[in-house]
């Protein structure tokens, strides 16, 4: 297992190297160059020339690339042109909220989707199967922002069961350690703060989980149906193994590989695409911040977002590969 992990980690190096080249080229190909992105359209030629000297854009291209890589390794992503703060600081404050929201959505999607998909496959052609397939189709078709508005209107504004916006009640006065509000409440033993943060995650988590839940249900159902028709399952049943043993050791384990793949892709997608949900619930995550940066042409923020999301995708793929090796040990040999 250790050699497998090391081999996968070494394979990440060319991926990150290629990413650094693409980001470097993108930054140099901005309309009007990086100096225009920083100064805007009203910058004078003298101001642009000064910015180019300060950024080292008048030096050889290899020297510029070496400096760019060194800054990336030091997590120096520049300064936001809209907030005038370090991009790294902005992300450290906002990205934990998106991570909490993504984890909540995926817990709901996985916790409901895999059992429901398995039961739909086992009850193929029956009422549960028809309901799960129809429900998953509806979940894929309904836009996330529309479901978010419906959940907010019913359960927050009309019934008052859940908070309508934000990550936590500001009157609680919770202690900040990591900017993961739930984790901070648990670490500092401020149970009310942790519970309030979880309560704020329920509605946006449900809205964000709708599409991943539908996809996981359909993929689990299709994968389990395929495995149920395999000879080794019929052999296990003919040997007199209990239904729980057949389900746990033969059916679910062999059906999980495509499900794990979809979970990895969906997790990366939620981390990079929770803009609408965060906007509806005024959730202070990275999605809404990046959306504002696009409209304001805040290129340092966009560059940092691309870099961080790409690294997250790489790490998620690594976790997926490790999950493969745990589910099917033959993967480690290959």
mmCIF file with all atom_site columns, C-alpha atoms in Angstrom, residues 5-151:
data_model
loop_
_atom_site.group_PDB
_atom_site.id
_atom_site.type_symbol
_atom_site.label_atom_id
_atom_site.label_alt_id
_atom_site.label_comp_id
_atom_site.label_asym_id
_atom_site.label_entity_id
_atom_site.label_seq_id
_atom_site.pdbx_PDB_ins_code
_atom_site.Cartn_x
_atom_site.Cartn_y
_atom_site.Cartn_z
_atom_site.occupancy
_atom_site.B_iso_or_equiv
_atom_site.pdbx_formal_charge
_atom_site.auth_seq_id
_atom_site.auth_comp_id
_atom_site.auth_asym_id
_atom_site.auth_atom_id
_atom_site.pdbx_PDB_model_num
ATOM 1   C CA . UNK A 1 5   ? 0.601   5.745  -2.425  1.00 0.00 ? 5   UNK A CA 1
ATOM 2   C CA . UNK A 1 6   ? 4.126   6.932  -3.273  1.00 0.00 ? 6   UNK A CA 1
ATOM 3   C CA . UNK A 1 7   ? 3.625   6.008  -6.924  1.00 0.00 ? 7   UNK A CA 1
ATOM 4   C CA . UNK A 1 8   ? 0.377   7.977  -7.084  1.00 0.00 ? 8   UNK A CA 1
ATOM 5   C CA . UNK A 1 9   ? 1.966   10.985 -5.377  1.00 0.00 ? 9   UNK A CA 1
ATOM 6   C CA . UNK A 1 10  ? 4.842   10.986 -7.874  1.00 0.00 ? 10  UNK A CA 1
ATOM 7   C CA . UNK A 1 11  ? 2.312   10.964 -10.703 1.00 0.00 ? 11  UNK A CA 1
ATOM 8   C CA . UNK A 1 12  ? 0.895   14.233 -9.362  1.00 0.00 ? 12  UNK A CA 1
ATOM 9   C CA . UNK A 1 13  ? 4.133   16.124 -10.071 1.00 0.00 ? 13  UNK A CA 1
ATOM 10  C CA . UNK A 1 14  ? 3.771   16.325 -13.892 1.00 0.00 ? 14  UNK A CA 1
ATOM 11  C CA . UNK A 1 15  ? 0.094   17.237 -13.452 1.00 0.00 ? 15  UNK A CA 1
ATOM 12  C CA . UNK A 1 16  ? 0.895   20.196 -11.212 1.00 0.00 ? 16  UNK A CA 1
ATOM 13  C CA . UNK A 1 17  ? 3.813   21.157 -13.462 1.00 0.00 ? 17  UNK A CA 1
ATOM 14  C CA . UNK A 1 18  ? 1.513   21.277 -16.486 1.00 0.00 ? 18  UNK A CA 1
ATOM 15  C CA . UNK A 1 19  ? -1.000  23.295 -14.487 1.00 0.00 ? 19  UNK A CA 1
ATOM 16  C CA . UNK A 1 20  ? 1.645   25.859 -13.557 1.00 0.00 ? 20  UNK A CA 1
ATOM 17  C CA . UNK A 1 21  ? 2.554   26.301 -17.232 1.00 0.00 ? 21  UNK A CA 1
ATOM 18  C CA . UNK A 1 22  ? -1.081  26.807 -18.237 1.00 0.00 ? 22  UNK A CA 1
ATOM 19  C CA . UNK A 1 23  ? -1.659  29.360 -15.482 1.00 0.00 ? 23  UNK A CA 1
ATOM 20  C CA . UNK A 1 24  ? 1.532   31.203 -16.403 1.00 0.00 ? 24  UNK A CA 1
ATOM 21  C CA . UNK A 1 25  ? 0.518   31.387 -20.071 1.00 0.00 ? 25  UNK A CA 1
ATOM 22  C CA . UNK A 1 26  ? -3.039  32.459 -19.155 1.00 0.00 ? 26  UNK A CA 1
ATOM 23  C CA . UNK A 1 27  ? -1.730  35.253 -16.957 1.00 0.00 ? 27  UNK A CA 1
ATOM 24  C CA . UNK A 1 28  ? 0.485   36.540 -19.783 1.00 0.00 ? 28  UNK A CA 1
ATOM 25  C CA . UNK A 1 29  ? -2.362  36.345 -22.325 1.00 0.00 ? 29  UNK A CA 1
ATOM 26  C CA . UNK A 1 30  ? -4.839  38.493 -20.396 1.00 0.00 ? 30  UNK A CA 1
ATOM 27  C CA . UNK A 1 31  ? -6.406  41.303 -22.465 1.00 0.00 ? 31  UNK A CA 1
ATOM 28  C CA . UNK A 1 32  ? -3.853  44.099 -22.372 1.00 0.00 ? 32  UNK A CA 1
ATOM 29  C CA . UNK A 1 33  ? -1.504  42.026 -20.213 1.00 0.00 ? 33  UNK A CA 1
ATOM 30  C CA . UNK A 1 34  ? -1.345  41.699 -16.407 1.00 0.00 ? 34  UNK A CA 1
ATOM 31  C CA . UNK A 1 35  ? -0.694  45.429 -16.027 1.00 0.00 ? 35  UNK A CA 1
ATOM 32  C CA . UNK A 1 36  ? -4.049  46.273 -17.634 1.00 0.00 ? 36  UNK A CA 1
ATOM 33  C CA . UNK A 1 37  ? -5.767  43.687 -15.443 1.00 0.00 ? 37  UNK A CA 1
ATOM 34  C CA . UNK A 1 38  ? -4.349  45.438 -12.387 1.00 0.00 ? 38  UNK A CA 1
ATOM 35  C CA . UNK A 1 39  ? -4.714  49.084 -13.436 1.00 0.00 ? 39  UNK A CA 1
ATOM 36  C CA . UNK A 1 40  ? -7.834  48.813 -15.565 1.00 0.00 ? 40  UNK A CA 1
ATOM 37  C CA . UNK A 1 41  ? -8.485  50.517 -18.877 1.00 0.00 ? 41  UNK A CA 1
ATOM 38  C CA . UNK A 1 42  ? -7.612  53.988 -17.564 1.00 0.00 ? 42  UNK A CA 1
ATOM 39  C CA . UNK A 1 43  ? -3.984  53.268 -16.690 1.00 0.00 ? 43  UNK A CA 1
ATOM 40  C CA . UNK A 1 44  ? -1.469  55.548 -18.371 1.00 0.00 ? 44  UNK A CA 1
ATOM 41  C CA . UNK A 1 45  ? 1.490   54.141 -20.358 1.00 0.00 ? 45  UNK A CA 1
ATOM 42  C CA . UNK A 1 46  ? 3.843   55.313 -17.596 1.00 0.00 ? 46  UNK A CA 1
ATOM 43  C CA . UNK A 1 47  ? 1.833   53.476 -14.942 1.00 0.00 ? 47  UNK A CA 1
ATOM 44  C CA . UNK A 1 48  ? 1.759   50.328 -17.090 1.00 0.00 ? 48  UNK A CA 1
ATOM 45  C CA . UNK A 1 49  ? 5.511   50.483 -17.586 1.00 0.00 ? 49  UNK A CA 1
ATOM 46  C CA . UNK A 1 50  ? 6.051   50.844 -13.849 1.00 0.00 ? 50  UNK A CA 1
ATOM 47  C CA . UNK A 1 51  ? 3.794   47.847 -13.134 1.00 0.00 ? 51  UNK A CA 1
ATOM 48  C CA . UNK A 1 52  ? 5.726   45.777 -15.690 1.00 0.00 ? 52  UNK A CA 1
ATOM 49  C CA . UNK A 1 53  ? 9.010   46.659 -13.982 1.00 0.00 ? 53  UNK A CA 1
ATOM 50  C CA . UNK A 1 54  ? 7.606   45.873 -10.524 1.00 0.00 ? 54  UNK A CA 1
ATOM 51  C CA . UNK A 1 55  ? 6.246   42.532 -11.710 1.00 0.00 ? 55  UNK A CA 1
ATOM 52  C CA . UNK A 1 56  ? 9.430   41.664 -13.565 1.00 0.00 ? 56  UNK A CA 1
ATOM 53  C CA . UNK A 1 57  ? 7.614   41.356 -16.895 1.00 0.00 ? 57  UNK A CA 1
ATOM 54  C CA . UNK A 1 58  ? 10.563  42.945 -18.696 1.00 0.00 ? 58  UNK A CA 1
ATOM 55  C CA . UNK A 1 59  ? 12.850  40.036 -17.736 1.00 0.00 ? 59  UNK A CA 1
ATOM 56  C CA . UNK A 1 60  ? 13.455  36.815 -19.744 1.00 0.00 ? 60  UNK A CA 1
ATOM 57  C CA . UNK A 1 61  ? 10.480  34.446 -19.858 1.00 0.00 ? 61  UNK A CA 1
ATOM 58  C CA . UNK A 1 62  ? 12.266  31.620 -18.002 1.00 0.00 ? 62  UNK A CA 1
ATOM 59  C CA . UNK A 1 63  ? 13.176  33.969 -15.172 1.00 0.00 ? 63  UNK A CA 1
ATOM 60  C CA . UNK A 1 64  ? 9.552   35.085 -14.970 1.00 0.00 ? 64  UNK A CA 1
ATOM 61  C CA . UNK A 1 65  ? 8.340   31.478 -14.882 1.00 0.00 ? 65  UNK A CA 1
ATOM 62  C CA . UNK A 1 66  ? 10.817  30.554 -12.153 1.00 0.00 ? 66  UNK A CA 1
ATOM 63  C CA . UNK A 1 67  ? 9.626   33.471 -10.033 1.00 0.00 ? 67  UNK A CA 1
ATOM 64  C CA . UNK A 1 68  ? 6.002   32.500 -10.715 1.00 0.00 ? 68  UNK A CA 1
ATOM 65  C CA . UNK A 1 69  ? 6.566   28.904 -9.540  1.00 0.00 ? 69  UNK A CA 1
ATOM 66  C CA . UNK A 1 70  ? 8.420   30.088 -6.452  1.00 0.00 ? 70  UNK A CA 1
ATOM 67  C CA . UNK A 1 71  ? 5.529   32.366 -5.509  1.00 0.00 ? 71  UNK A CA 1
ATOM 68  C CA . UNK A 1 72  ? 3.051   29.533 -5.993  1.00 0.00 ? 72  UNK A CA 1
ATOM 69  C CA . UNK A 1 73  ? 5.100   27.237 -3.744  1.00 0.00 ? 73  UNK A CA 1
ATOM 70  C CA . UNK A 1 74  ? 5.111   29.994 -1.111  1.00 0.00 ? 74  UNK A CA 1
ATOM 71  C CA . UNK A 1 75  ? 1.306   30.372 -1.497  1.00 0.00 ? 75  UNK A CA 1
ATOM 72  C CA . UNK A 1 76  ? 1.820   33.957 -2.597  1.00 0.00 ? 76  UNK A CA 1
ATOM 73  C CA . UNK A 1 77  ? -1.134  34.413 -4.948  1.00 0.00 ? 77  UNK A CA 1
ATOM 74  C CA . UNK A 1 78  ? -0.930  38.185 -5.120  1.00 0.00 ? 78  UNK A CA 1
ATOM 75  C CA . UNK A 1 79  ? -3.363  40.852 -3.942  1.00 0.00 ? 79  UNK A CA 1
ATOM 76  C CA . UNK A 1 80  ? -7.017  41.131 -4.849  1.00 0.00 ? 80  UNK A CA 1
ATOM 77  C CA . UNK A 1 81  ? -7.707  44.214 -6.957  1.00 0.00 ? 81  UNK A CA 1
ATOM 78  C CA . UNK A 1 82  ? -11.197 44.555 -5.472  1.00 0.00 ? 82  UNK A CA 1
ATOM 79  C CA . UNK A 1 83  ? -10.615 44.027 -1.729  1.00 0.00 ? 83  UNK A CA 1
ATOM 80  C CA . UNK A 1 84  ? -6.908  45.069 -1.638  1.00 0.00 ? 84  UNK A CA 1
ATOM 81  C CA . UNK A 1 85  ? -6.195  42.065 0.566   1.00 0.00 ? 85  UNK A CA 1
ATOM 82  C CA . UNK A 1 86  ? -3.950  39.060 -0.012  1.00 0.00 ? 86  UNK A CA 1
ATOM 83  C CA . UNK A 1 87  ? -5.703  36.424 -2.108  1.00 0.00 ? 87  UNK A CA 1
ATOM 84  C CA . UNK A 1 88  ? -4.416  33.691 0.212   1.00 0.00 ? 88  UNK A CA 1
ATOM 85  C CA . UNK A 1 89  ? -6.045  35.438 3.184   1.00 0.00 ? 89  UNK A CA 1
ATOM 86  C CA . UNK A 1 90  ? -9.357  35.736 1.338   1.00 0.00 ? 90  UNK A CA 1
ATOM 87  C CA . UNK A 1 91  ? -9.346  32.045 0.500   1.00 0.00 ? 91  UNK A CA 1
ATOM 88  C CA . UNK A 1 92  ? -8.379  30.950 4.007   1.00 0.00 ? 92  UNK A CA 1
ATOM 89  C CA . UNK A 1 93  ? -11.383 32.887 5.340   1.00 0.00 ? 93  UNK A CA 1
ATOM 90  C CA . UNK A 1 94  ? -13.936 31.774 2.743   1.00 0.00 ? 94  UNK A CA 1
ATOM 91  C CA . UNK A 1 95  ? -12.925 28.352 1.468   1.00 0.00 ? 95  UNK A CA 1
ATOM 92  C CA . UNK A 1 96  ? -13.690 26.530 4.779   1.00 0.00 ? 96  UNK A CA 1
ATOM 93  C CA . UNK A 1 97  ? -17.353 27.508 4.385   1.00 0.00 ? 97  UNK A CA 1
ATOM 94  C CA . UNK A 1 98  ? -17.499 25.932 0.929   1.00 0.00 ? 98  UNK A CA 1
ATOM 95  C CA . UNK A 1 99  ? -15.764 22.807 2.241   1.00 0.00 ? 99  UNK A CA 1
ATOM 96  C CA . UNK A 1 100 ? -18.296 22.487 5.078   1.00 0.00 ? 100 UNK A CA 1
ATOM 97  C CA . UNK A 1 101 ? -21.170 22.938 2.650   1.00 0.00 ? 101 UNK A CA 1
ATOM 98  C CA . UNK A 1 102 ? -19.720 20.400 0.196   1.00 0.00 ? 102 UNK A CA 1
ATOM 99  C CA . UNK A 1 103 ? -19.117 17.823 2.927   1.00 0.00 ? 103 UNK A CA 1
ATOM 100 C CA . UNK A 1 104 ? -22.686 18.272 4.167   1.00 0.00 ? 104 UNK A CA 1
ATOM 101 C CA . UNK A 1 105 ? -24.109 17.839 0.673   1.00 0.00 ? 105 UNK A CA 1
ATOM 102 C CA . UNK A 1 106 ? -22.011 14.745 -0.040  1.00 0.00 ? 106 UNK A CA 1
ATOM 103 C CA . UNK A 1 107 ? -22.883 13.138 3.314   1.00 0.00 ? 107 UNK A CA 1
ATOM 104 C CA . UNK A 1 108 ? -26.562 13.525 2.446   1.00 0.00 ? 108 UNK A CA 1
ATOM 105 C CA . UNK A 1 109 ? -26.042 12.309 -1.128  1.00 0.00 ? 109 UNK A CA 1
ATOM 106 C CA . UNK A 1 110 ? -23.954 9.277  -0.167  1.00 0.00 ? 110 UNK A CA 1
ATOM 107 C CA . UNK A 1 111 ? -25.951 8.367  2.939   1.00 0.00 ? 111 UNK A CA 1
ATOM 108 C CA . UNK A 1 112 ? -29.230 8.309  1.018   1.00 0.00 ? 112 UNK A CA 1
ATOM 109 C CA . UNK A 1 113 ? -28.085 7.571  -2.536  1.00 0.00 ? 113 UNK A CA 1
ATOM 110 C CA . UNK A 1 114 ? -26.142 4.329  -2.076  1.00 0.00 ? 114 UNK A CA 1
ATOM 111 C CA . UNK A 1 115 ? -28.747 2.507  0.078   1.00 0.00 ? 115 UNK A CA 1
ATOM 112 C CA . UNK A 1 116 ? -31.587 3.749  -2.134  1.00 0.00 ? 116 UNK A CA 1
ATOM 113 C CA . UNK A 1 117 ? -29.777 2.714  -5.316  1.00 0.00 ? 117 UNK A CA 1
ATOM 114 C CA . UNK A 1 118 ? -29.033 -0.727 -3.875  1.00 0.00 ? 118 UNK A CA 1
ATOM 115 C CA . UNK A 1 119 ? -32.630 -1.282 -2.751  1.00 0.00 ? 119 UNK A CA 1
ATOM 116 C CA . UNK A 1 120 ? -33.912 -0.116 -6.133  1.00 0.00 ? 120 UNK A CA 1
ATOM 117 C CA . UNK A 1 121 ? -31.728 -2.719 -7.835  1.00 0.00 ? 121 UNK A CA 1
ATOM 118 C CA . UNK A 1 122 ? -32.794 -5.485 -5.459  1.00 0.00 ? 122 UNK A CA 1
ATOM 119 C CA . UNK A 1 123 ? -36.478 -4.534 -5.954  1.00 0.00 ? 123 UNK A CA 1
ATOM 120 C CA . UNK A 1 124 ? -36.188 -4.087 -9.693  1.00 0.00 ? 124 UNK A CA 1
ATOM 121 C CA . UNK A 1 125 ? -39.536 -3.482 -11.393 1.00 0.00 ? 125 UNK A CA 1
ATOM 122 C CA . UNK A 1 126 ? -41.361 -2.832 -8.118  1.00 0.00 ? 126 UNK A CA 1
ATOM 123 C CA . UNK A 1 127 ? -42.769 0.355  -6.661  1.00 0.00 ? 127 UNK A CA 1
ATOM 124 C CA . UNK A 1 128 ? -39.554 1.332  -4.827  1.00 0.00 ? 128 UNK A CA 1
ATOM 125 C CA . UNK A 1 129 ? -37.561 0.981  -8.029  1.00 0.00 ? 129 UNK A CA 1
ATOM 126 C CA . UNK A 1 130 ? -39.973 3.151  -10.013 1.00 0.00 ? 130 UNK A CA 1
ATOM 127 C CA . UNK A 1 131 ? -40.079 5.804  -7.278  1.00 0.00 ? 131 UNK A CA 1
ATOM 128 C CA . UNK A 1 132 ? -36.304 5.976  -6.931  1.00 0.00 ? 132 UNK A CA 1
ATOM 129 C CA . UNK A 1 133 ? -35.710 6.188  -10.692 1.00 0.00 ? 133 UNK A CA 1
ATOM 130 C CA . UNK A 1 134 ? -38.424 8.829  -11.121 1.00 0.00 ? 134 UNK A CA 1
ATOM 131 C CA . UNK A 1 135 ? -37.240 10.778 -8.099  1.00 0.00 ? 135 UNK A CA 1
ATOM 132 C CA . UNK A 1 136 ? -33.640 10.752 -9.323  1.00 0.00 ? 136 UNK A CA 1
ATOM 133 C CA . UNK A 1 137 ? -34.760 12.032 -12.711 1.00 0.00 ? 137 UNK A CA 1
ATOM 134 C CA . UNK A 1 138 ? -36.624 14.890 -11.024 1.00 0.00 ? 138 UNK A CA 1
ATOM 135 C CA . UNK A 1 139 ? -33.579 15.639 -8.869  1.00 0.00 ? 139 UNK A CA 1
ATOM 136 C CA . UNK A 1 140 ? -31.377 15.985 -11.945 1.00 0.00 ? 140 UNK A CA 1
ATOM 137 C CA . UNK A 1 141 ? -33.894 18.165 -13.804 1.00 0.00 ? 141 UNK A CA 1
ATOM 138 C CA . UNK A 1 142 ? -34.698 20.669 -11.032 1.00 0.00 ? 142 UNK A CA 1
ATOM 139 C CA . UNK A 1 143 ? -32.234 23.603 -11.049 1.00 0.00 ? 143 UNK A CA 1
ATOM 140 C CA . UNK A 1 144 ? -30.304 23.917 -7.800  1.00 0.00 ? 144 UNK A CA 1
ATOM 141 C CA . UNK A 1 145 ? -31.140 27.606 -7.339  1.00 0.00 ? 145 UNK A CA 1
ATOM 142 C CA . UNK A 1 146 ? -34.889 26.889 -7.732  1.00 0.00 ? 146 UNK A CA 1
ATOM 143 C CA . UNK A 1 147 ? -34.793 24.091 -5.148  1.00 0.00 ? 147 UNK A CA 1
ATOM 144 C CA . UNK A 1 148 ? -32.783 26.360 -2.846  1.00 0.00 ? 148 UNK A CA 1
ATOM 145 C CA . UNK A 1 149 ? -35.423 29.109 -3.088  1.00 0.00 ? 149 UNK A CA 1
ATOM 146 C CA . UNK A 1 150 ? -38.223 26.581 -2.440  1.00 0.00 ? 150 UNK A CA 1
ATOM 147 C CA . UNK A 1 151 ? -36.492 25.125 0.625   1.00 0.00 ? 151 UNK A CA 1
#
